[in-house]
Amino acid sequence: MALRAALNKATSRSVASAVVKRNFGAAAAAETSVDFPSYVLRAPSTDTTTLDSGLRVASETVVGSETATVGVWIDAGSRYETAQNNGAAHFLEHMAFKGTEKRTQQQLEVEIENMGGHLNAYTSREQTVYFAKVFKKDVGRAVEILSDILLNSKLDEGAIDRERDVILREMAEVNKQQEELVLDHLHATAFQGTGLGRTILGPEETSGH
C-alpha cells in the first residue's frame, strides 16, 4: 500500500516540487582533492531527488544518447521474506507482465514493441526491479506503463498456474549450476537464521503450491 500511495502521489507531482536534491558523479568527484581515473571523471553525474511523497528519484543524463532506461527499485527481495513465503517476490516478478486492468498481456507487449522498447524485471535478495528501455522521447509513456504494471496487475489464477510451472523449471536449471548453488549455500551459512540466508527462488514447496 505504501508503494501504491507513493506512486500515485509521484505521478501527480512534478520533480520541481522536490524537497531534497543531491548530486553525485563526475562534478562532485572533480571538486575533491583525490585524483580519479579519467573514465570516472567522464561518467555522467547522478542527481537524486526526493519527492514530497517520499519517493526517491535518481537520474543521469548521457549527452548525445537517444535512448533511456527508466525503472523502479523496490525493497522487496528475499531477505524480507519469511520461511513460509520465501520466493514470493520472485513469483510476483514473474507475474508482472501478464496483464493489468487496462491492458492485456498482448497489449502490453505490442505497445512496448511499437515504441521500439523493452520491458524486463529481476529479483535479488535486496530488491525487485522493474524497468523499461525506450527512446528518450517515450520516457513518459514508459513511466505510465510501469505504473500500470505495478499498481494494476491482474493475478489471474490460470496465469499463476502456468507461471508456477515456468518457475519450477527455472529452479531445476539453477540447481544444475554449481556457481549458483555455492552462492546459495554461502549465504545460508553466513546469514543463518536471517532473511539473507534464504534463496531468491525459494523452496519448491512454496512455488509449487
mmCIF file of C-alpha atoms in Angstrom:
data_model
loop_
_atom_site.group_PDB
_atom_site.id
_atom_site.type_symbol
_atom_site.label_atom_id
_atom_site.label_comp_id
_atom_site.label_asym_id
_atom_site.label_seq_id
_atom_site.Cartn_x
_atom_site.Cartn_y
_atom_site.Cartn_z
ATOM 1 C CA MET A 1 0.000 0.000 0.000
ATOM 2 C CA ALA A 2 2.897 2.363 0.779
ATOM 3 C CA LEU A 3 4.304 1.814 -2.717
ATOM 4 C CA ARG A 4 0.874 2.356 -4.287
ATOM 5 C CA ALA A 5 0.445 5.638 -2.388
ATOM 6 C CA ALA A 6 3.941 6.812 -3.270
ATOM 7 C CA LEU A 7 3.489 6.101 -6.964
ATOM 8 C CA ASN A 8 0.060 7.706 -7.071
ATOM 9 C CA LYS A 9 1.414 10.860 -5.468
ATOM 10 C CA ALA A 10 4.566 10.841 -7.573
ATOM 11 C CA THR A 11 2.673 10.755 -10.857
ATOM 12 C CA SER A 12 0.611 13.791 -9.839
ATOM 13 C CA ARG A 13 3.549 15.934 -8.732
ATOM 14 C CA SER A 14 6.443 17.304 -10.725
ATOM 15 C CA VAL A 15 10.065 16.805 -9.833
ATOM 16 C CA ALA A 16 10.193 20.563 -9.317
ATOM 17 C CA SER A 17 8.311 20.085 -6.041
ATOM 18 C CA ALA A 18 11.163 18.051 -4.603
ATOM 19 C CA VAL A 19 12.234 18.710 -1.056
ATOM 20 C CA VAL A 20 15.735 17.252 -1.319
ATOM 21 C CA LYS A 21 18.157 17.185 -4.230
ATOM 22 C CA ARG A 22 21.710 15.839 -4.282
ATOM 23 C CA ASN A 23 24.342 15.312 -6.949
ATOM 24 C CA PHE A 24 26.891 12.543 -7.320
ATOM 25 C CA GLY A 25 29.313 11.778 -10.118
ATOM 26 C CA ALA A 26 31.981 13.478 -12.150
ATOM 27 C CA ALA A 27 31.190 17.012 -10.999
ATOM 28 C CA ALA A 28 31.306 16.008 -7.351
ATOM 29 C CA ALA A 29 34.490 13.997 -7.893
ATOM 30 C CA ALA A 30 36.175 16.936 -9.600
ATOM 31 C CA GLU A 31 35.632 19.074 -6.505
ATOM 32 C CA THR A 32 37.683 16.735 -4.317
ATOM 33 C CA SER A 33 41.456 16.590 -3.976
ATOM 34 C CA VAL A 34 41.549 12.892 -4.914
ATOM 35 C CA ASP A 35 42.993 12.002 -8.326
ATOM 36 C CA PHE A 36 40.305 9.921 -10.004
ATOM 37 C CA PRO A 37 40.896 7.973 -13.246
ATOM 38 C CA SER A 38 39.769 9.811 -16.383
ATOM 39 C CA TYR A 39 36.909 7.366 -17.018
ATOM 40 C CA VAL A 40 35.428 8.269 -13.628
ATOM 41 C CA LEU A 41 35.549 11.973 -14.422
ATOM 42 C CA ARG A 42 33.835 11.314 -17.760
ATOM 43 C CA ALA A 43 30.978 9.426 -16.115
ATOM 44 C CA PRO A 44 27.571 11.159 -16.069
ATOM 45 C CA SER A 45 26.532 12.850 -12.845
ATOM 46 C CA THR A 46 23.753 11.242 -10.827
ATOM 47 C CA ASP A 47 21.081 13.581 -9.498
ATOM 48 C CA THR A 48 18.990 12.228 -6.634
ATOM 49 C CA THR A 49 15.671 13.834 -5.864
ATOM 50 C CA THR A 50 13.212 13.098 -3.066
ATOM 51 C CA LEU A 51 9.622 13.995 -3.895
ATOM 52 C CA ASP A 52 7.157 15.251 -1.291
ATOM 53 C CA SER A 53 5.639 11.764 -1.348
ATOM 54 C CA GLY A 54 8.940 10.309 -0.109
ATOM 55 C CA LEU A 55 9.677 8.623 -3.437
ATOM 56 C CA ARG A 56 13.370 8.912 -4.332
ATOM 57 C CA VAL A 57 14.335 9.501 -7.962
ATOM 58 C CA ALA A 58 17.873 9.049 -9.322
ATOM 59 C CA SER A 59 18.600 10.333 -12.822
ATOM 60 C CA GLU A 60 21.585 10.544 -15.148
ATOM 61 C CA THR A 61 21.978 12.304 -18.492
ATOM 62 C CA VAL A 62 24.268 10.855 -21.151
ATOM 63 C CA VAL A 63 24.975 13.580 -23.694
ATOM 64 C CA GLY A 64 24.095 12.507 -27.222
ATOM 65 C CA SER A 65 22.136 9.418 -26.208
ATOM 66 C CA GLU A 66 18.750 8.928 -27.876
ATOM 67 C CA THR A 67 17.650 6.114 -25.556
ATOM 68 C CA ALA A 68 16.720 5.960 -21.902
ATOM 69 C CA THR A 69 16.179 3.387 -19.194
ATOM 70 C CA VAL A 70 13.557 4.015 -16.534
ATOM 71 C CA GLY A 71 12.943 1.649 -13.660
ATOM 72 C CA VAL A 72 11.515 1.147 -10.202
ATOM 73 C CA TRP A 73 13.676 -0.382 -7.458
ATOM 74 C CA ILE A 74 11.567 -1.838 -4.648
ATOM 75 C CA ASP A 75 12.917 -3.067 -1.318
ATOM 76 C CA ALA A 76 11.137 -6.398 -1.693
ATOM 77 C CA GLY A 77 13.834 -9.033 -2.122
ATOM 78 C CA SER A 78 14.064 -12.436 -0.497
ATOM 79 C CA ARG A 79 15.770 -11.014 2.621
ATOM 80 C CA TYR A 80 12.406 -9.544 3.671
ATOM 81 C CA GLU A 81 10.545 -12.846 3.352
ATOM 82 C CA THR A 82 9.789 -15.484 5.948
ATOM 83 C CA ALA A 83 10.365 -19.218 5.735
ATOM 84 C CA GLN A 84 6.670 -19.578 4.895
ATOM 85 C CA ASN A 85 6.565 -17.144 1.944
ATOM 86 C CA ASN A 86 10.159 -17.393 0.690
ATOM 87 C CA GLY A 87 10.073 -16.993 -3.091
ATOM 88 C CA ALA A 88 7.015 -14.706 -3.159
ATOM 89 C CA ALA A 89 8.884 -11.646 -4.507
ATOM 90 C CA HIS A 90 10.349 -13.682 -7.360
ATOM 91 C CA PHE A 91 6.940 -15.210 -8.138
ATOM 92 C CA LEU A 92 5.277 -11.779 -8.246
ATOM 93 C CA GLU A 93 8.027 -10.506 -10.532
ATOM 94 C CA HIS A 94 7.164 -13.302 -12.967
ATOM 95 C CA MET A 95 3.507 -12.242 -12.866
ATOM 96 C CA ALA A 96 4.224 -8.571 -13.575
ATOM 97 C CA PHE A 97 3.801 -8.631 -17.344
ATOM 98 C CA LYS A 98 0.755 -10.906 -17.579
ATOM 99 C CA GLY A 99 -1.732 -8.068 -17.999
ATOM 100 C CA THR A 100 -3.372 -5.281 -15.995
ATOM 101 C CA GLU A 101 -6.859 -3.878 -15.522
ATOM 102 C CA LYS A 102 -6.178 -1.597 -18.522
ATOM 103 C CA ARG A 103 -4.008 -3.772 -20.762
ATOM 104 C CA THR A 104 -3.904 -7.451 -21.666
ATOM 105 C CA GLN A 105 -0.553 -9.221 -21.835
ATOM 106 C CA GLN A 106 -0.636 -8.951 -25.618
ATOM 107 C CA GLN A 107 -1.461 -5.234 -25.492
ATOM 108 C CA LEU A 108 1.471 -4.638 -23.145
ATOM 109 C CA GLU A 109 3.824 -6.467 -25.478
ATOM 110 C CA VAL A 110 2.558 -4.714 -28.623
ATOM 111 C CA GLU A 111 2.639 -1.258 -27.023
ATOM 112 C CA ILE A 112 6.224 -1.542 -25.851
ATOM 113 C CA GLU A 113 7.335 -3.158 -29.135
ATOM 114 C CA ASN A 114 5.730 -0.362 -31.172
ATOM 115 C CA MET A 115 7.843 2.073 -29.178
ATOM 116 C CA GLY A 116 10.952 0.082 -30.062
ATOM 117 C CA GLY A 117 11.316 -0.585 -26.349
ATOM 118 C CA HIS A 118 11.969 -3.449 -23.971
ATOM 119 C CA LEU A 119 10.414 -4.409 -20.624
ATOM 120 C CA ASN A 120 12.139 -6.582 -18.053
ATOM 121 C CA ALA A 121 12.438 -7.307 -14.345
ATOM 122 C CA TYR A 122 14.622 -9.180 -11.878
ATOM 123 C CA THR A 123 14.646 -10.145 -8.218
ATOM 124 C CA SER A 124 17.627 -10.119 -5.861
ATOM 125 C CA ARG A 125 17.981 -10.690 -2.138
ATOM 126 C CA GLU A 126 17.711 -6.953 -1.548
ATOM 127 C CA GLN A 127 15.279 -5.695 -4.200
ATOM 128 C CA THR A 128 12.842 -6.390 -7.001
ATOM 129 C CA VAL A 129 13.419 -4.227 -10.070
ATOM 130 C CA TYR A 130 11.067 -3.452 -12.963
ATOM 131 C CA PHE A 131 12.465 -1.426 -15.863
ATOM 132 C CA ALA A 132 11.911 -0.334 -19.451
ATOM 133 C CA LYS A 133 14.400 0.648 -22.149
ATOM 134 C CA VAL A 134 12.933 3.114 -24.661
ATOM 135 C CA PHE A 135 13.753 6.115 -26.835
ATOM 136 C CA LYS A 136 14.141 9.206 -24.664
ATOM 137 C CA LYS A 137 11.034 10.796 -26.187
ATOM 138 C CA ASP A 138 8.978 7.887 -24.802
ATOM 139 C CA VAL A 139 10.104 8.094 -21.158
ATOM 140 C CA GLY A 140 6.729 9.472 -20.065
ATOM 141 C CA ARG A 141 4.881 6.592 -21.703
ATOM 142 C CA ALA A 142 7.300 4.084 -20.172
ATOM 143 C CA VAL A 143 6.683 5.531 -16.693
ATOM 144 C CA GLU A 144 2.919 5.237 -17.235
ATOM 145 C CA ILE A 145 3.245 1.599 -18.357
ATOM 146 C CA LEU A 146 5.437 0.695 -15.374
ATOM 147 C CA SER A 147 2.984 2.426 -13.027
ATOM 148 C CA ASP A 148 0.109 0.454 -14.554
ATOM 149 C CA ILE A 149 2.004 -2.812 -14.137
ATOM 150 C CA LEU A 150 2.931 -2.119 -10.517
ATOM 151 C CA LEU A 151 -0.451 -0.790 -9.419
ATOM 152 C CA ASN A 152 -2.959 -2.687 -11.545
ATOM 153 C CA SER A 153 -1.564 -6.112 -12.424
ATOM 154 C CA LYS A 154 -4.181 -8.864 -12.682
ATOM 155 C CA LEU A 155 -3.172 -12.003 -10.810
ATOM 156 C CA ASP A 156 -5.220 -14.396 -12.926
ATOM 157 C CA GLU A 157 -5.457 -17.886 -11.440
ATOM 158 C CA GLY A 158 -4.768 -19.548 -14.775
ATOM 159 C CA ALA A 159 -1.690 -17.387 -15.353
ATOM 160 C CA ILE A 160 -0.462 -18.186 -11.843
ATOM 161 C CA ASP A 161 -0.698 -21.925 -12.528
ATOM 162 C CA ARG A 162 1.146 -21.568 -15.836
ATOM 163 C CA GLU A 163 3.885 -19.431 -14.304
ATOM 164 C CA ARG A 164 4.305 -21.894 -11.446
ATOM 165 C CA ASP A 165 5.471 -24.496 -13.968
ATOM 166 C CA VAL A 166 7.874 -21.956 -15.507
ATOM 167 C CA ILE A 167 9.403 -21.205 -12.097
ATOM 168 C CA LEU A 168 9.771 -24.885 -11.219
ATOM 169 C CA ARG A 169 11.671 -25.410 -14.483
ATOM 170 C CA GLU A 170 13.827 -22.381 -13.637
ATOM 171 C CA MET A 171 14.617 -23.930 -10.256
ATOM 172 C CA ALA A 172 15.665 -27.165 -11.949
ATOM 173 C CA GLU A 173 18.036 -25.234 -14.219
ATOM 174 C CA VAL A 174 19.516 -23.253 -11.316
ATOM 175 C CA ASN A 175 20.124 -26.477 -9.392
ATOM 176 C CA LYS A 176 22.365 -27.621 -12.258
ATOM 177 C CA GLN A 177 24.592 -24.548 -11.943
ATOM 178 C CA GLN A 178 27.306 -25.155 -9.369
ATOM 179 C CA GLU A 179 28.209 -21.480 -9.014
ATOM 180 C CA GLU A 180 24.611 -20.578 -8.109
ATOM 181 C CA LEU A 181 24.399 -23.430 -5.607
ATOM 182 C CA VAL A 182 27.689 -22.435 -3.961
ATOM 183 C CA LEU A 183 26.485 -18.838 -3.544
ATOM 184 C CA ASP A 184 23.182 -20.005 -2.065
ATOM 185 C CA HIS A 185 24.978 -22.266 0.421
ATOM 186 C CA LEU A 186 27.418 -19.448 1.234
ATOM 187 C CA HIS A 187 24.523 -17.113 2.079
ATOM 188 C CA ALA A 188 22.778 -19.832 4.079
ATOM 189 C CA THR A 189 25.948 -20.382 6.142
ATOM 190 C CA ALA A 190 26.966 -16.734 6.558
ATOM 191 C CA PHE A 191 23.477 -15.462 7.415
ATOM 192 C CA GLN A 192 21.991 -18.369 9.328
ATOM 193 C CA GLY A 193 18.567 -17.694 10.769
ATOM 194 C CA THR A 194 18.060 -14.452 8.805
ATOM 195 C CA GLY A 195 16.337 -13.479 5.574
ATOM 196 C CA LEU A 196 19.655 -13.039 3.773
ATOM 197 C CA GLY A 197 20.284 -16.741 4.216
ATOM 198 C CA ARG A 198 17.266 -17.668 2.110
ATOM 199 C CA THR A 199 17.360 -18.260 -1.636
ATOM 200 C CA ILE A 200 15.776 -15.855 -4.112
ATOM 201 C CA LEU A 201 13.633 -18.509 -5.789
ATOM 202 C CA GLY A 202 12.555 -20.103 -2.513
ATOM 203 C CA PRO A 203 11.876 -23.808 -1.949
ATOM 204 C CA GLU A 204 9.899 -25.891 -4.440
ATOM 205 C CA GLU A 205 7.151 -26.397 -1.864
ATOM 206 C CA THR A 206 6.384 -22.654 -1.832
ATOM 207 C CA SER A 207 6.265 -22.111 -5.590
ATOM 208 C CA GLY A 208 4.649 -25.439 -6.297
ATOM 209 C CA HIS A 209 1.544 -24.805 -4.187
#
